[in-house]
Amino acid sequence: MKASIALLPGDGIGPDVVTQAVSALDAVALRFGHTFEYRTALLGGCALDETGNSFPPETERTVLAADAVLLGAVGGPKWDDPKAVDRPERGLLALRKALGVFANIRPVKPHPIVRDATPLKPHLMEGVDLIVIRELLGGLYFGQPSERRVGQAGREAVDTMVYTEPEIVRILRVGFELARSRKKRLTSVDKANILSTSRLWRELATEVAADYPDVTVEHILVDAAAMYLIQRPASFDVIVTENMFGDILTDEASVLAGSMGMMPSASLGDLSEGGFRRGLYEPIHGSAPDIAGQNKANPIATIQSAALLLRYSLGLEAEARAIEDAVDEVLAAGARTADLAKPGEPVIGTDAMGERIADAIIRAR
Ligand code: IPM
Ligand code: MG
């Protein structure tokens, strides 16, 4: 197969980890006889520095022309001025919007080898295998107005939470379909005791559930969900929730995965008539400016995001597995980046971890 992949390394450790994900993709190409063509473009702080725009038109053209998009991370203290008109994070939101990727899929399946990297008691970690589906294009992230202004009491600010029925229904359907292909349990997370958007969400979840009688549905308030994720993580299968709740709950869920450095994500759009579905793949971690360029970051979240890219955007299941198996093998052999190592355990760098995974992909031939 021949495929074009847009690379957006971004800021901080983004370029460090994307380089290693490309090595893994190259290893897959070699082993399975595919050709991947890469186009690199600017996004975030680096784009602001070079063009004055966090999501330049050229980047938009590049991502829209590609079969799939692999992103590192954006942001850093350099661009943190709260008064700035453009910010790296705005670029990321504009990118998600331009691609129309409304379904953010964040799997949490703790690797047995790094289970003791989590602060949770081992018995709670038994059987944890859940997926959070986060709505990515609505809610507080995009609602208007969102602004600072001066009111009667002085400075004030407003953000708007708005959801339409089609936006809610399409994300719920992604959740139900996925639950159907797994353990058939769906948890819909909202704040229906307070928010109107959540009451609409719950009403629609109940309606859509009628089309999926084989799926067991529970509705949980987001504050309780935060607690249950730690108390009984193994009880969840598919969790579906709105944008901001999903943002917060997935950072919490990453604790189950041992490290943020282990959490990949896929953001998918609608299936087009031609059977094409746009996809954006990125680790859930940020740009970690404190360790950028120091060969310290864990590249596994990005390498596993590349595996999701192969699976969801290119339909290459065996190839995706090859990456995931290689990660398993290398971890089982004891390779640990700093975030995974126990005190006293030897630590390897970003490049060495990436090289070992790429080697394992090719050796499995
Ligand atoms: C994430 C990140 C982003 C988000 C930031 C960087 C804008 O936290 O992907 O979870 O809030 O969506
Ligand atoms: Mg987040």
Short mmCIF file of C-alpha atoms and ligand atoms in Angstrom, two decimals:
data_model
loop_
_atom_site.label_atom_id
_atom_site.label_comp_id
_atom_site.label_asym_id
_atom_site.label_seq_id
_atom_site.Cartn_x
_atom_site.Cartn_y
_atom_site.Cartn_z
CA MET A 1 0.00 0.00 0.00
CA LYS A 2 1.03 3.58 -0.62
CA ALA A 3 -0.14 6.16 1.93
CA SER A 4 0.62 9.77 2.72
CA ILE A 5 1.01 10.73 6.35
CA ALA A 6 1.17 14.35 7.55
CA LEU A 7 3.54 14.83 10.48
CA LEU A 8 3.02 17.69 12.92
CA PRO A 9 5.84 17.33 15.47
CA GLY A 10 4.84 20.57 17.24
CA ASP A 11 6.66 21.83 20.33
CA GLY A 12 8.68 20.60 23.29
CA ILE A 13 9.11 16.83 23.26
CA GLY A 14 6.78 16.58 20.23
CA PRO A 15 9.65 16.30 17.70
CA ASP A 16 11.53 13.83 19.97
CA VAL A 17 8.64 11.38 20.10
CA VAL A 18 7.37 11.83 16.53
CA THR A 19 10.84 10.93 15.20
CA GLN A 20 10.57 7.58 17.00
CA ALA A 21 7.03 6.95 15.79
CA VAL A 22 8.28 7.49 12.22
CA SER A 23 11.02 4.90 12.82
CA ALA A 24 8.32 2.44 13.88
CA LEU A 25 6.27 3.25 10.76
CA ASP A 26 9.37 2.85 8.57
CA ALA A 27 10.02 -0.52 10.17
CA VAL A 28 6.43 -1.55 9.38
CA ALA A 29 6.82 -0.33 5.79
CA LEU A 30 9.98 -2.39 5.40
CA ARG A 31 8.53 -5.53 6.92
CA PHE A 32 5.17 -5.47 5.13
CA GLY A 33 6.24 -3.86 1.84
CA HIS A 34 4.31 -0.57 2.15
CA THR A 35 5.33 2.93 1.10
CA PHE A 36 4.59 5.73 3.54
CA GLU A 37 5.22 9.26 2.30
CA TYR A 38 5.62 11.88 4.99
CA ARG A 39 4.92 15.59 4.79
CA THR A 40 5.97 17.63 7.79
CA ALA A 41 4.13 20.84 8.69
CA LEU A 42 4.09 23.43 11.45
CA LEU A 43 1.55 23.52 14.27
CA GLY A 44 1.47 25.29 17.62
CA GLY A 45 4.23 27.42 19.08
CA CYS A 46 6.76 26.63 16.34
CA ALA A 47 4.19 27.72 13.75
CA LEU A 48 3.54 30.94 15.69
CA ASP A 49 7.27 31.69 15.76
CA GLU A 50 7.75 31.08 12.06
CA THR A 51 4.52 32.37 10.55
CA GLY A 52 2.67 34.29 13.27
CA ASN A 53 -0.18 31.74 13.04
CA SER A 54 -0.54 28.62 15.22
CA PHE A 55 -2.36 26.78 12.39
CA PRO A 56 -1.02 28.21 9.12
CA PRO A 57 -2.98 27.73 5.85
CA GLU A 58 -0.13 25.64 4.49
CA THR A 59 -0.53 23.21 7.39
CA GLU A 60 -4.25 23.03 6.75
CA ARG A 61 -3.60 22.15 3.08
CA THR A 62 -1.08 19.50 4.07
CA VAL A 63 -3.34 17.75 6.59
CA LEU A 64 -6.39 17.84 4.33
CA ALA A 65 -4.40 16.24 1.51
CA ALA A 66 -3.00 13.44 3.70
CA ASP A 67 -4.47 10.00 4.38
CA ALA A 68 -3.82 10.47 8.10
CA VAL A 69 -2.18 12.90 10.51
CA LEU A 70 0.33 12.14 13.28
CA LEU A 71 0.85 14.85 15.88
CA GLY A 72 3.40 15.25 18.70
CA ALA A 73 2.39 17.94 21.18
CA VAL A 74 1.96 21.70 21.28
CA GLY A 75 2.54 24.49 23.78
CA GLY A 76 5.12 25.70 26.26
CA PRO A 77 5.89 28.56 28.65
CA LYS A 78 7.28 30.66 25.82
CA TRP A 79 3.79 31.12 24.38
CA ASP A 80 1.85 31.27 27.65
CA ASP A 81 1.07 35.00 27.67
CA PRO A 82 -2.63 35.05 28.66
CA LYS A 83 -3.12 38.23 26.62
CA ALA A 84 -1.79 36.75 23.38
CA VAL A 85 -4.36 36.65 20.56
CA ASP A 86 -3.06 33.37 19.20
CA ARG A 87 -1.76 30.45 21.27
CA PRO A 88 -0.41 27.00 20.41
CA GLU A 89 -3.52 25.33 21.87
CA ARG A 90 -5.74 27.38 19.56
CA GLY A 91 -3.83 25.84 16.67
CA LEU A 92 -4.61 22.35 17.97
CA LEU A 93 -8.31 23.12 18.32
CA ALA A 94 -8.39 24.67 14.82
CA LEU A 95 -6.68 21.56 13.46
CA ARG A 96 -9.25 19.24 15.09
CA LYS A 97 -12.06 21.41 13.72
CA ALA A 98 -10.58 21.56 10.20
CA LEU A 99 -10.30 17.78 10.12
CA GLY A 100 -13.79 17.34 11.56
CA VAL A 101 -12.51 14.75 14.02
CA PHE A 102 -15.27 14.73 16.62
CA ALA A 103 -14.61 11.32 18.20
CA ASN A 104 -11.53 11.15 20.38
CA ILE A 105 -10.76 7.57 21.35
CA ARG A 106 -8.48 7.04 24.32
CA PRO A 107 -7.86 3.39 25.19
CA VAL A 108 -6.59 2.53 28.67
CA LYS A 109 -5.21 -0.97 28.83
CA PRO A 110 -2.42 -1.00 31.39
CA HIS A 111 0.55 -3.00 30.31
CA PRO A 112 1.13 -5.83 32.85
CA ILE A 113 4.83 -5.07 32.93
CA VAL A 114 4.34 -1.48 34.04
CA ARG A 115 1.43 -2.22 36.36
CA ASP A 116 3.57 -1.49 39.37
CA ALA A 117 4.28 1.97 37.94
CA THR A 118 0.74 2.91 39.01
CA PRO A 119 0.02 4.09 42.56
CA LEU A 120 -3.10 1.89 42.70
CA LYS A 121 -3.25 -1.37 44.64
CA PRO A 122 -2.50 -4.31 42.30
CA HIS A 123 -5.87 -6.05 42.86
CA LEU A 124 -7.70 -2.96 41.57
CA MET A 125 -5.70 -3.12 38.34
CA GLU A 126 -6.77 -6.70 37.51
CA GLY A 127 -8.62 -6.73 34.21
CA VAL A 128 -8.57 -2.99 33.51
CA ASP A 129 -9.32 -2.53 29.81
CA LEU A 130 -11.43 0.51 29.04
CA ILE A 131 -11.84 3.07 26.30
CA VAL A 132 -12.86 6.67 26.85
CA ILE A 133 -14.63 8.29 23.92
CA ARG A 134 -14.40 12.02 24.28
CA GLU A 135 -16.48 14.41 22.17
CA LEU A 136 -13.86 16.67 20.63
CA LEU A 137 -15.50 19.49 18.67
CA GLY A 138 -18.16 20.91 20.97
CA GLY A 139 -18.86 22.10 24.49
CA LEU A 140 -16.77 24.65 26.35
CA TYR A 141 -13.86 24.30 23.93
CA PHE A 142 -15.73 25.90 21.05
CA GLY A 143 -18.83 27.61 22.50
CA GLN A 144 -19.30 31.30 21.79
CA PRO A 145 -19.04 33.77 23.37
CA SER A 146 -15.74 32.96 25.02
CA GLU A 147 -14.12 36.18 26.11
CA ARG A 148 -12.71 38.54 28.69
CA ARG A 149 -14.53 41.78 29.25
CA VAL A 150 -15.08 44.49 31.80
CA GLY A 151 -18.40 44.36 33.62
CA GLN A 152 -19.88 46.24 36.57
CA ALA A 153 -17.76 44.35 39.06
CA GLY A 154 -14.59 44.87 37.05
CA ARG A 155 -12.86 42.20 34.99
CA GLU A 156 -15.00 39.22 34.06
CA ALA A 157 -14.79 36.33 31.64
CA VAL A 158 -17.26 34.02 30.01
CA ASP A 159 -17.13 30.61 28.35
CA THR A 160 -20.11 28.97 26.73
CA MET A 161 -21.14 25.34 26.86
CA VAL A 162 -23.36 24.43 23.97
CA TYR A 163 -24.26 21.10 22.37
CA THR A 164 -26.67 20.33 19.57
CA GLU A 165 -28.65 17.11 19.23
CA PRO A 166 -26.70 15.89 16.14
CA GLU A 167 -23.37 16.51 17.90
CA ILE A 168 -24.44 14.45 20.89
CA VAL A 169 -26.10 11.67 18.93
CA ARG A 170 -23.14 11.05 16.60
CA ILE A 171 -20.68 10.68 19.49
CA LEU A 172 -23.09 8.46 21.45
CA ARG A 173 -23.39 6.19 18.41
CA VAL A 174 -19.62 5.83 18.22
CA GLY A 175 -19.75 4.75 21.86
CA PHE A 176 -22.56 2.25 21.39
CA GLU A 177 -20.97 0.74 18.27
CA LEU A 178 -17.67 0.33 20.05
CA ALA A 179 -19.31 -1.14 23.16
CA ARG A 180 -21.13 -3.61 20.91
CA SER A 181 -17.78 -4.82 19.53
CA ARG A 182 -16.37 -5.22 23.07
CA LYS A 183 -17.91 -6.14 26.43
CA LYS A 184 -21.24 -4.46 25.61
CA ARG A 185 -21.13 -2.06 28.55
CA LEU A 186 -21.48 1.67 28.02
CA THR A 187 -21.05 4.33 30.68
CA SER A 188 -22.39 7.75 29.74
CA VAL A 189 -20.84 10.46 31.90
CA ASP A 190 -22.57 13.81 32.42
CA LYS A 191 -23.49 16.41 35.04
CA ALA A 192 -27.24 16.19 34.55
CA ASN A 193 -27.97 17.43 38.08
CA ILE A 194 -26.56 20.84 37.11
CA LEU A 195 -26.08 21.37 33.39
CA SER A 196 -28.75 21.72 30.69
CA THR A 197 -26.35 20.32 28.11
CA SER A 198 -25.97 17.24 30.31
CA ARG A 199 -29.70 16.79 30.70
CA LEU A 200 -30.05 16.82 26.90
CA TRP A 201 -27.11 14.42 26.70
CA ARG A 202 -28.74 11.97 29.13
CA GLU A 203 -32.11 12.17 27.39
CA LEU A 204 -30.49 11.43 24.01
CA ALA A 205 -28.34 8.65 25.47
CA THR A 206 -31.51 6.98 26.73
CA GLU A 207 -33.16 7.37 23.31
CA VAL A 208 -30.16 6.09 21.33
CA ALA A 209 -29.85 3.15 23.73
CA ALA A 210 -33.13 1.82 22.37
CA ASP A 211 -31.27 1.02 19.11
CA TYR A 212 -28.71 -1.05 21.05
CA PRO A 213 -30.69 -3.41 23.29
CA ASP A 214 -27.65 -5.69 23.55
CA VAL A 215 -25.61 -2.95 25.26
CA THR A 216 -26.00 -2.30 29.00
CA VAL A 217 -26.01 1.43 29.74
CA GLU A 218 -25.25 3.27 32.94
CA HIS A 219 -25.41 7.02 33.48
CA ILE A 220 -22.91 8.45 35.94
CA LEU A 221 -22.32 12.00 37.09
CA VAL A 222 -18.83 13.17 36.27
CA ASP A 223 -17.75 13.73 39.86
CA ALA A 224 -18.75 10.19 40.80
CA ALA A 225 -17.11 8.87 37.62
CA ALA A 226 -13.84 10.46 38.73
CA MET A 227 -14.10 8.48 41.97
CA TYR A 228 -15.16 5.15 40.41
CA LEU A 229 -12.29 5.31 37.90
CA ILE A 230 -9.93 4.85 40.83
CA GLN A 231 -12.19 2.68 43.02
CA ARG A 232 -13.32 0.17 40.41
CA PRO A 233 -11.50 0.80 37.11
CA ALA A 234 -12.00 -2.78 35.91
CA SER A 235 -15.80 -2.34 35.92
CA PHE A 236 -15.68 0.01 32.90
CA ASP A 237 -15.76 -0.96 29.24
CA VAL A 238 -16.64 2.06 27.07
CA ILE A 239 -17.06 5.50 28.63
CA VAL A 240 -18.57 8.23 26.48
CA THR A 241 -18.58 11.86 27.53
CA GLU A 242 -18.42 15.49 26.43
CA ASN A 243 -15.27 17.41 25.60
CA MET A 244 -14.12 18.93 28.91
CA PHE A 245 -15.17 15.98 31.10
CA GLY A 246 -13.30 13.69 28.72
CA ASP A 247 -10.21 15.87 28.87
CA ILE A 248 -10.11 15.68 32.66
CA LEU A 249 -11.09 12.02 33.05
CA THR A 250 -8.48 10.84 30.55
CA ASP A 251 -5.64 12.49 32.44
CA GLU A 252 -6.97 10.70 35.50
CA ALA A 253 -7.24 7.43 33.56
CA SER A 254 -3.64 7.76 32.41
CA VAL A 255 -2.62 7.05 36.01
CA LEU A 256 -4.02 3.55 35.45
CA ALA A 257 -1.77 3.14 32.41
CA GLY A 258 1.28 3.72 34.59
CA SER A 259 2.31 6.91 32.85
CA MET A 260 0.98 9.58 30.52
CA GLY A 261 3.80 8.41 28.29
CA MET A 262 1.85 5.21 27.60
CA MET A 263 -1.46 6.72 26.44
CA PRO A 264 -2.14 7.00 22.70
CA SER A 265 -5.24 8.52 21.12
CA ALA A 266 -7.12 8.53 17.86
CA SER A 267 -9.52 11.27 16.76
CA LEU A 268 -11.88 10.26 14.00
CA GLY A 269 -14.34 12.02 11.73
CA ASP A 270 -17.39 10.74 9.92
CA LEU A 271 -17.14 7.98 7.39
CA SER A 272 -17.32 9.66 3.96
CA GLU A 273 -19.24 8.18 1.04
CA GLY A 274 -15.99 6.85 -0.38
CA GLY A 275 -15.43 4.92 2.86
CA PHE A 276 -12.71 7.35 3.96
CA ARG A 277 -12.54 8.50 7.56
CA ARG A 278 -10.25 11.34 8.57
CA GLY A 279 -8.01 10.57 11.49
CA LEU A 280 -5.69 12.52 13.76
CA TYR A 281 -3.37 10.55 16.02
CA GLU A 282 -1.60 11.98 19.03
CA PRO A 283 -0.33 11.01 22.46
CA ILE A 284 -2.50 12.43 25.24
CA HIS A 285 0.50 13.93 27.02
CA GLY A 286 1.63 17.51 26.55
CA SER A 287 4.85 19.03 25.27
CA ALA A 288 6.82 18.62 28.54
CA PRO A 289 9.11 21.60 27.81
CA ASP A 290 11.26 20.80 30.86
CA ILE A 291 12.64 17.67 29.18
CA ALA A 292 12.37 18.71 25.51
CA GLY A 293 15.31 17.75 23.31
CA GLN A 294 17.00 15.89 26.18
CA ASN A 295 16.33 12.36 24.94
CA LYS A 296 14.27 11.65 28.07
CA ALA A 297 10.64 11.47 26.91
CA ASN A 298 8.82 8.16 26.61
CA PRO A 299 7.96 7.74 22.89
CA ILE A 300 5.57 4.80 23.43
CA ALA A 301 2.34 6.85 23.50
CA THR A 302 3.20 8.31 20.10
CA ILE A 303 4.41 4.99 18.72
CA GLN A 304 1.13 3.43 19.83
CA SER A 305 -0.74 6.34 18.26
CA ALA A 306 1.01 5.38 15.00
CA ALA A 307 -0.36 1.86 15.51
CA LEU A 308 -3.88 3.30 15.86
CA LEU A 309 -3.25 5.27 12.65
CA LEU A 310 -2.45 2.05 10.80
CA ARG A 311 -5.54 0.35 12.26
CA TYR A 312 -8.21 3.05 11.90
CA SER A 313 -7.09 5.18 8.95
CA LEU A 314 -5.23 2.70 6.76
CA GLY A 315 -7.05 -0.50 7.73
CA LEU A 316 -3.73 -2.26 8.42
CA GLU A 317 -4.62 -4.43 11.43
CA ALA A 318 -1.67 -6.86 11.26
CA GLU A 319 0.71 -3.92 10.94
CA ALA A 320 -0.86 -2.17 13.95
CA ARG A 321 -0.47 -5.38 15.93
CA ALA A 322 3.16 -5.62 14.86
CA ILE A 323 3.85 -2.29 16.54
CA GLU A 324 1.88 -3.21 19.67
CA ASP A 325 3.61 -6.59 19.93
CA ALA A 326 7.01 -4.93 19.53
CA VAL A 327 6.20 -2.52 22.38
CA ASP A 328 5.17 -5.46 24.56
CA GLU A 329 8.32 -7.37 23.71
CA VAL A 330 10.66 -4.47 24.43
CA LEU A 331 8.95 -3.69 27.75
CA ALA A 332 9.04 -7.37 28.70
CA ALA A 333 12.78 -7.34 27.98
CA GLY A 334 13.12 -4.64 30.64
CA ALA A 335 13.48 -1.44 28.59
CA ARG A 336 12.33 1.52 30.68
CA THR A 337 12.28 5.25 30.06
CA ALA A 338 12.58 7.43 33.15
CA ASP A 339 8.80 7.70 33.67
CA LEU A 340 8.47 3.89 33.87
CA ALA A 341 11.56 2.92 35.84
CA LYS A 342 11.39 1.90 39.47
CA PRO A 343 14.01 3.45 41.74
CA GLY A 344 17.39 1.94 40.91
CA GLU A 345 16.24 0.41 37.61
CA PRO A 346 18.37 1.26 34.56
CA VAL A 347 16.85 3.92 32.33
CA ILE A 348 17.12 4.33 28.56
CA GLY A 349 16.43 7.41 26.44
CA THR A 350 13.80 8.29 23.86
CA ASP A 351 16.00 7.28 20.93
CA ALA A 352 17.07 3.93 22.43
CA MET A 353 13.46 3.03 23.25
CA GLY A 354 12.40 3.93 19.70
CA GLU A 355 15.27 1.99 18.14
CA ARG A 356 14.53 -1.11 20.18
CA ILE A 357 10.88 -1.04 19.17
CA ALA A 358 11.73 -0.51 15.47
CA ASP A 359 14.23 -3.39 15.68
CA ALA A 360 11.65 -5.65 17.26
CA ILE A 361 9.18 -4.85 14.46
CA ILE A 362 11.70 -5.80 11.79
CA ARG A 363 13.09 -8.84 13.62
CA ALA A 364 9.63 -10.38 13.94
CA ARG A 365 9.69 -10.90 10.17
C1 IPM B 1 -5.59 16.99 25.35
C2 IPM B 1 -4.94 18.28 25.73
C3 IPM B 1 -5.55 19.41 24.90
C4 IPM B 1 -7.02 19.46 25.22
C5 IPM B 1 -4.89 20.78 25.12
C6 IPM B 1 -3.42 20.77 24.84
C7 IPM B 1 -5.59 21.84 24.30
O1 IPM B 1 -5.04 18.51 27.09
O2 IPM B 1 -5.52 16.61 24.16
O3 IPM B 1 -6.16 16.34 26.22
O4 IPM B 1 -7.43 20.02 26.24
O5 IPM B 1 -7.80 18.92 24.42
MG MG B 2 -5.92 16.89 28.17
#
